[in-house]
Tab-separated table of C-alpha atoms in Angstrom:
chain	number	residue	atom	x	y	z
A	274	UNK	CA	-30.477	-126.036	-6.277
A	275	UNK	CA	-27.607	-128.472	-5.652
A	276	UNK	CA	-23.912	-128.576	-6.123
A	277	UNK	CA	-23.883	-127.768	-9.686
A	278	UNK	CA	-26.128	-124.396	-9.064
A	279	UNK	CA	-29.147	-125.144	-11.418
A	280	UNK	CA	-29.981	-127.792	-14.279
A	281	UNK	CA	-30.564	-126.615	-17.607
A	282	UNK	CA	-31.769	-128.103	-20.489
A	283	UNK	CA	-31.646	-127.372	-24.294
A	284	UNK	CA	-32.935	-129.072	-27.095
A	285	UNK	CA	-32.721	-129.117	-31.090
A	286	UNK	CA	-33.225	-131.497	-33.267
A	287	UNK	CA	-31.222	-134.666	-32.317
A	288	UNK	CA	-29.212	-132.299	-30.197
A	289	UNK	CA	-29.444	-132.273	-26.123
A	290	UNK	CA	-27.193	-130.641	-23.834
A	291	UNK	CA	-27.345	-130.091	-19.795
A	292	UNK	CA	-25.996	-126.260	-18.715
A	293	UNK	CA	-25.236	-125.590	-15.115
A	294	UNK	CA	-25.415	-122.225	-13.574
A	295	UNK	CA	-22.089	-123.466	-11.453
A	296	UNK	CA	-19.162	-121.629	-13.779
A	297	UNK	CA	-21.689	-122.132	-16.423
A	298	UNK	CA	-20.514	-125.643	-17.421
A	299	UNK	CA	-21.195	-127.599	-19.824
A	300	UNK	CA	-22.182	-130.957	-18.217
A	301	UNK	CA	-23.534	-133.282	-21.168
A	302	UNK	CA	-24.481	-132.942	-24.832
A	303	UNK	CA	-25.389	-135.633	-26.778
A	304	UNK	CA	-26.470	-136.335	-30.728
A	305	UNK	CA	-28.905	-139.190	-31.624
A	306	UNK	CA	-27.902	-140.265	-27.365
A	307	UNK	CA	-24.493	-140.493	-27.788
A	308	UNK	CA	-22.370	-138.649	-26.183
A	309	UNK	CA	-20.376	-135.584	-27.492
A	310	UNK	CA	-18.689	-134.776	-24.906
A	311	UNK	CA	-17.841	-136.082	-21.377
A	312	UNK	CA	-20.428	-135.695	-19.255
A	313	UNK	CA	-20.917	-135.707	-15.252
A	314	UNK	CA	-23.830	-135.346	-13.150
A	315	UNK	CA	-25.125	-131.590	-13.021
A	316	UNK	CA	-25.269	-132.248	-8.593
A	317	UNK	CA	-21.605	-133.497	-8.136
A	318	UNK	CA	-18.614	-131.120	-8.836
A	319	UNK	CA	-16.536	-132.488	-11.532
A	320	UNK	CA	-13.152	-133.706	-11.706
A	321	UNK	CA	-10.638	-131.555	-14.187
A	322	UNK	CA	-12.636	-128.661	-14.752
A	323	UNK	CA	-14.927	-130.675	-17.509
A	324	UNK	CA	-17.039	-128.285	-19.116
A	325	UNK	CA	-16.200	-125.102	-17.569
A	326	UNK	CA	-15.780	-121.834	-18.727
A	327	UNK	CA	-12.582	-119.920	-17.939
A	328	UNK	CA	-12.254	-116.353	-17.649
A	329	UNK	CA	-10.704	-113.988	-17.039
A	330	UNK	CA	-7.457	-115.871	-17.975
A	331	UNK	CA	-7.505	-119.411	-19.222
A	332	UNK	CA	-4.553	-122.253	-18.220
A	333	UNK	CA	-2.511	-121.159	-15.577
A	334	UNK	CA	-0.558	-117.691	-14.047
A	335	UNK	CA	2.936	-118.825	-12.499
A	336	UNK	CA	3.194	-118.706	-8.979
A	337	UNK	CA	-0.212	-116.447	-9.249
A	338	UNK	CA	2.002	-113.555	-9.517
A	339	UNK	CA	2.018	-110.647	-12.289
A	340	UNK	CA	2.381	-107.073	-13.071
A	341	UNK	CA	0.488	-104.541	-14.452
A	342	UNK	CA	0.999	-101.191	-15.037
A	343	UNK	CA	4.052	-100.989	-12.810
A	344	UNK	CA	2.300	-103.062	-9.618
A	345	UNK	CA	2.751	-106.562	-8.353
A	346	UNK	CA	-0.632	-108.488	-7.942
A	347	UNK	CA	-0.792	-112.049	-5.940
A	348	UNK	CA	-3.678	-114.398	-7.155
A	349	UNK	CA	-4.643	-117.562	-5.260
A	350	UNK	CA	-2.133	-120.330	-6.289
A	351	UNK	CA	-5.243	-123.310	-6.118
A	352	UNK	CA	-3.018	-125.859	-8.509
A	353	UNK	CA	-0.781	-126.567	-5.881
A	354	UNK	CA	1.178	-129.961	-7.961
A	355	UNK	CA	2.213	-126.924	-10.640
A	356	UNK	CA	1.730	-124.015	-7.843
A	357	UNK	CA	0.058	-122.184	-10.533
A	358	UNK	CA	-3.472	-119.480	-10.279
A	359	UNK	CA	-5.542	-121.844	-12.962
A	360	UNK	CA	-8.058	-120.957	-15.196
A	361	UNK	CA	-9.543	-118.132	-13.824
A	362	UNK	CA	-11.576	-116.395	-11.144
A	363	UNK	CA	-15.524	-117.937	-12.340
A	364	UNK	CA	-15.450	-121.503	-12.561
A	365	UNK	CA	-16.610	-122.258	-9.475
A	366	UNK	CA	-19.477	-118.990	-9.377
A	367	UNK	CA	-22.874	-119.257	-9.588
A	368	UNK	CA	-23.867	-117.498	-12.339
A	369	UNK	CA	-27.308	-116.182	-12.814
A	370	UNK	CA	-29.490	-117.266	-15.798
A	371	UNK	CA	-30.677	-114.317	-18.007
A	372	UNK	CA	-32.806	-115.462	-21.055
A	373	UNK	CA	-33.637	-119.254	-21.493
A	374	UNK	CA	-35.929	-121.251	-24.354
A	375	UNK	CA	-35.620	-124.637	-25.733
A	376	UNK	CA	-32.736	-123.947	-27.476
A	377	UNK	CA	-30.768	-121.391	-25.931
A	378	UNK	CA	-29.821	-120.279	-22.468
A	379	UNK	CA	-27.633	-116.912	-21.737
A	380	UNK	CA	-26.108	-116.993	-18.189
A	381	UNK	CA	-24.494	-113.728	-16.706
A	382	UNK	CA	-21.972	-113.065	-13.623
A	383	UNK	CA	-20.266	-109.842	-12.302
A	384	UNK	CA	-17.088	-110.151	-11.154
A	385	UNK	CA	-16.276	-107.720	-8.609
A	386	UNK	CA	-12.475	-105.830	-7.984
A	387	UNK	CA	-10.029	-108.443	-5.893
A	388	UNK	CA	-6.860	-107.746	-4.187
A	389	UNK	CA	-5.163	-110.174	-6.640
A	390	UNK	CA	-7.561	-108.912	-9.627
A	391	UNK	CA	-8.638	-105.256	-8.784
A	392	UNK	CA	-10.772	-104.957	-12.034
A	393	UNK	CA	-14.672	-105.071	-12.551
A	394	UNK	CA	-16.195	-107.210	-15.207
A	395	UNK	CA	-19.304	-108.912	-16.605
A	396	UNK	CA	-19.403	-111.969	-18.629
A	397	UNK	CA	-22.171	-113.026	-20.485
A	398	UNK	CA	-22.109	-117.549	-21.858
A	399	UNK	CA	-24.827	-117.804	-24.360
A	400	UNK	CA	-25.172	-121.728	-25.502
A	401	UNK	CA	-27.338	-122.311	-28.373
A	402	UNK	CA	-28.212	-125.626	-29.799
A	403	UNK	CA	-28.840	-125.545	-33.326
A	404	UNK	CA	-30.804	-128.770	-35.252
A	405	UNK	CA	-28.008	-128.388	-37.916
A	406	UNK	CA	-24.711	-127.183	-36.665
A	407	UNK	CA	-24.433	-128.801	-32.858
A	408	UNK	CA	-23.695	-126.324	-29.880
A	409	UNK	CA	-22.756	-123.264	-30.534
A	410	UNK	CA	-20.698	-121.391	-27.347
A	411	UNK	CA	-20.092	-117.348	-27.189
A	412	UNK	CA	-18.140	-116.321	-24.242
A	413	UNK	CA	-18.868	-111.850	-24.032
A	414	UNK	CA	-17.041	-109.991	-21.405
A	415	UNK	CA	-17.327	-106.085	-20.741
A	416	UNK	CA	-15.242	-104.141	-18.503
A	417	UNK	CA	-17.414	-102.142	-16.465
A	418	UNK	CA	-14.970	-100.850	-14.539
A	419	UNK	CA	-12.350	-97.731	-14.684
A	420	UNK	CA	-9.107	-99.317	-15.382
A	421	UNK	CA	-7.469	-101.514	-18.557
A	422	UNK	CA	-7.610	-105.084	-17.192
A	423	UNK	CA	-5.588	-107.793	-18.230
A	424	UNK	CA	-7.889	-110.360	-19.842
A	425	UNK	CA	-8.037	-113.728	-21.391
A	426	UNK	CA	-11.135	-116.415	-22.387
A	427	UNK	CA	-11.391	-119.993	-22.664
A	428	UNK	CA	-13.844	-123.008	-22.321
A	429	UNK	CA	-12.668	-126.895	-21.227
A	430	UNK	CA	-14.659	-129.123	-23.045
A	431	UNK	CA	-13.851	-132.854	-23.672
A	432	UNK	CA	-14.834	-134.044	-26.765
A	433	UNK	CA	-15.553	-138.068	-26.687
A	434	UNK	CA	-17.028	-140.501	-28.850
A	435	UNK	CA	-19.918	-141.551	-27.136
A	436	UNK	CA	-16.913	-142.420	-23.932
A	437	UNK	CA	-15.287	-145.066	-26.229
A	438	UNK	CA	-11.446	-144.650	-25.151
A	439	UNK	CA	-9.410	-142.177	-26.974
A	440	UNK	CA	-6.746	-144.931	-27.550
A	441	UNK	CA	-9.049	-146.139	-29.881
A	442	UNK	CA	-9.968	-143.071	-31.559
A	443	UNK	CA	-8.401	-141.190	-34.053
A	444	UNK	CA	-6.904	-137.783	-34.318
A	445	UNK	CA	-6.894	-134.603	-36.290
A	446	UNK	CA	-5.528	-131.211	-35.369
A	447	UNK	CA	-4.614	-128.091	-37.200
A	448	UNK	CA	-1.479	-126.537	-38.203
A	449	UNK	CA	0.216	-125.220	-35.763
A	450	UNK	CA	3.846	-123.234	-34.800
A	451	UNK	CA	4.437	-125.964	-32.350
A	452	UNK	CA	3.767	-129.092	-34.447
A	453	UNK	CA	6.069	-132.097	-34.140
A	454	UNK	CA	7.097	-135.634	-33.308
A	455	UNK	CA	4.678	-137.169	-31.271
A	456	UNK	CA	1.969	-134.092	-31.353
A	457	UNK	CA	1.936	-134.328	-34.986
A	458	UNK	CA	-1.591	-135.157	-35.758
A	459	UNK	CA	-1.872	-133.024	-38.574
A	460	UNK	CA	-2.724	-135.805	-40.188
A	461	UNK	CA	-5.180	-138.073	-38.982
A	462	UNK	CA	-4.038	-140.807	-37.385
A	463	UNK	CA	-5.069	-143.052	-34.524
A	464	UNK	CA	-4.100	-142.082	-31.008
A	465	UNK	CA	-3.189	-145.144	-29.523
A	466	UNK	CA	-0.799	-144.404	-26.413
A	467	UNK	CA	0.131	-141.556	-26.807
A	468	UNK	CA	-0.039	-138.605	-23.799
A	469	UNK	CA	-0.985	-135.073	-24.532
A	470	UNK	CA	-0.583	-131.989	-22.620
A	471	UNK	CA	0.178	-129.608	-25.016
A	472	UNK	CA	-0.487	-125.544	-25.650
A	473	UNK	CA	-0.793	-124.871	-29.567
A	474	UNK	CA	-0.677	-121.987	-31.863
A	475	UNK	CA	-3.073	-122.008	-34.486
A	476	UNK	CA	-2.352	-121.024	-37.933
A	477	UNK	CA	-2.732	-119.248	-39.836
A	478	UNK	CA	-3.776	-116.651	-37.708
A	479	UNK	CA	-7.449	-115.883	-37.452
A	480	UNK	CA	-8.156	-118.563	-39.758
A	481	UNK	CA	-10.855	-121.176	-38.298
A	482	UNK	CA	-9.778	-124.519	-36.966
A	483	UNK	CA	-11.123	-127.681	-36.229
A	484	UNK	CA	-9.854	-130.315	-33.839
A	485	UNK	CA	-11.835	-133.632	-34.557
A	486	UNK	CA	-11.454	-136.975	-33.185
A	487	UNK	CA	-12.868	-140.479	-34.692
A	488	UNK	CA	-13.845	-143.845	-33.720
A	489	UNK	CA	-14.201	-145.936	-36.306
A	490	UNK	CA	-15.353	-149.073	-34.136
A	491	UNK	CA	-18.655	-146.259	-32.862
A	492	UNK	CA	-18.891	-145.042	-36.924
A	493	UNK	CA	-19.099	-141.454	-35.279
A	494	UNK	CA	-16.686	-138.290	-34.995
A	495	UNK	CA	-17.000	-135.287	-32.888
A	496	UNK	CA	-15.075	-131.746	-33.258
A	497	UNK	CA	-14.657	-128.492	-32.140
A	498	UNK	CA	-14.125	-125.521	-33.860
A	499	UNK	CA	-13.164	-122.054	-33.695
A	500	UNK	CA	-11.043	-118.809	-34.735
A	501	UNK	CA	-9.368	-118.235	-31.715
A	502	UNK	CA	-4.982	-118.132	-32.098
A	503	UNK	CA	-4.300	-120.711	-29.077
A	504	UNK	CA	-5.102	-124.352	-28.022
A	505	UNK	CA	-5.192	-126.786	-25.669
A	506	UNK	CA	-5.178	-130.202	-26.301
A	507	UNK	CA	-4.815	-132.768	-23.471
A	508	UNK	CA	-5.712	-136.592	-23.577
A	509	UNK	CA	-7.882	-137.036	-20.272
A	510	UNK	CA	-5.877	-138.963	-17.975
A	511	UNK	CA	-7.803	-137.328	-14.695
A	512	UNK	CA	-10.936	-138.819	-16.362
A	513	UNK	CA	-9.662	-142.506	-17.585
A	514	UNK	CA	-8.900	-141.210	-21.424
A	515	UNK	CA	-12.626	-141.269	-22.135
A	516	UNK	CA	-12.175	-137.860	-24.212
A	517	UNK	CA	-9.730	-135.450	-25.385
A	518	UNK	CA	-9.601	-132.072	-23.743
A	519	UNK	CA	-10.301	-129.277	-26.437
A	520	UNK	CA	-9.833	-125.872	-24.816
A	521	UNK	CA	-10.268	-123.160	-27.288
A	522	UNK	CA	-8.432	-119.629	-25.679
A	523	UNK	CA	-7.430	-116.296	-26.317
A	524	UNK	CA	-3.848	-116.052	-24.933
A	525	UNK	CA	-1.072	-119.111	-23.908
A	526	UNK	CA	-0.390	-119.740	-20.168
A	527	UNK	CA	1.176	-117.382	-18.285
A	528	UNK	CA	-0.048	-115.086	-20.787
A	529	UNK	CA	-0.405	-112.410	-17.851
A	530	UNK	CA	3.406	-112.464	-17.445
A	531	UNK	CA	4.544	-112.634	-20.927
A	532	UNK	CA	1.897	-110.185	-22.627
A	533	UNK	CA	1.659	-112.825	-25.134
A	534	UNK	CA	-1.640	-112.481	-26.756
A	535	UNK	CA	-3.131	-111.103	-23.849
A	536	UNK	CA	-6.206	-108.570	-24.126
A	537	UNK	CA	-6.224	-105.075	-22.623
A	538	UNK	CA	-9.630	-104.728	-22.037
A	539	UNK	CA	-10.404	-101.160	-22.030
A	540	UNK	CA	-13.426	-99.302	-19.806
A	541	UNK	CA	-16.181	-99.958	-21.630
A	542	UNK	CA	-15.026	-102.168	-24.174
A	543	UNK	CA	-16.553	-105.807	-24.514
A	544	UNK	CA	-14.320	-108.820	-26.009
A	545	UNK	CA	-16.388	-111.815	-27.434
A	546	UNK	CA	-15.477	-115.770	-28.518
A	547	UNK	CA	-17.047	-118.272	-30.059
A	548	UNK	CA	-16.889	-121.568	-30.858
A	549	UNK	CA	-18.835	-125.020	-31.936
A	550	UNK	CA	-19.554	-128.319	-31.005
A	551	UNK	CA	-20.817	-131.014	-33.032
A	552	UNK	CA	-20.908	-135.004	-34.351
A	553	UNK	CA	-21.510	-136.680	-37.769
């Protein structure tokens, strides 16, 4: 045990990724040895939330205040430059490991009622490395308790070209509602200088995406893809621009304010996400 929780390793193929238990993060994976996405050492806490997994809201709640269903609930505000509640309750948990091969490791948590989140939940992270395909991430959740519960999923992966800077690289993204000027990489082009902080809404909806970036100088690419209707694309400048922050989610910021694509988990009911990881 250490600071990351437990190590866990997966292998397929030319595929090899490093799991810990703490907010069941993704802390390396790597294709023929280079690296996919930025990786830190599984016993030191890492900077940005690299590789974590982000429920039960992704991005941030403003002033970690909300309503729901005609009461007021106060979250921690922990992002105190933005003084924000940010990305969730579980990236910082230990969660518990439930089945585990070569390839694929499912880690599970229970997160119990709070004063600022009185609802009962379990989340399930299943990674599974496929020879083939790369990494492939599903992110379950079942309310197990006796209430609706706001809900929203994410993951906070930075894709990389084996750590070659992204100024080098170049980018792709998909369509969006909120493509333009400077955030226009629709079509690929090269990065360069430019700064990226940016929430995106996919489209069309439901459709699957892919974000990819390219170095031509490493012959490699990496992407990410996924159905889910929002995005988060940020250019790493907390980790020296060494990868591009991909964050797949259900629901915008301050989604559990605005109701904007936010899930009402019902009693019983279980929400899943997916998405992929891979080079070429």
């Amino acid at each position: 045990m250490h600071n990351g929780g437990k190590t866990i390793h997966l292998q397929a193929g030319n595929f090899q990724a490093k799991i810990v238990t703490v907010g069941a993060g993704l802390a390396e994976l790597t294709h023929l040895g280079r690296h996919i996405v930025i990786p830190h050492k599984p016993e030191e806490m890492p900077l940005a939330h690299l590789g974590k997994v982000l429920v039960p809201w992704p991005n941030r709640v403003a002033d970690g205040c909300y309503q729901h269903n005609g009461k007021t609930f106060q979250l921690a505000v922990n992002d105190p430059v933005s003084h924000t509640a940010i990305h969730g309750l579980l990236a910082w948990r230990d969660w518990q490991i439930n089945q585990l091969s070569n390839t694929e490791v499912s880690l599970t948590i229970f997160l119990p009622p709070s004063y600022g989140y009185p609802f009962a939940l379990v989340s399930e992270v299943i990674y599974r490395l496929e020879a083939d395909s790369g990494l492939h991430v599903i992110i379950r959740t079942q309310n197990v308790g006796d209430e609706i519960a706001p809900y929203g999923a994410g993951a906070h992966p930075y894709l990389t070209c084996n750590l070659h800077p992204i100024d080098d690289c170049e980018l792709t993204l998909p369509a969006s509602e909120e493509t333009c000027d400077e955030r226009d990489f629709t079509t690929q082009r090269r990065i360069a200088q430019t700064t990226i902080d940016h929430t995106f809404r996919t489209m069309p909806p439901d459709a699957e995406w892919e974000v990819r970036i390219t170095s031509p100088s490493q012959n490699m690419s990496t992407f990410l893809r996924s159905h889910q209707p929002w995005l988060q694309v940020y250019t790493g400048e907390k980790l020296a621009r060494r990868g591009l922050a991909v964050e797949p989610m259900t629901c915008p910021p301050d989604a559990f304010n605005s109701g904007i694509s936010l899930i009402h988990l019902a009693p019983g009911e279980t929400h899943q996400m997916h998405f992929l990881i891979c080079s070429e």
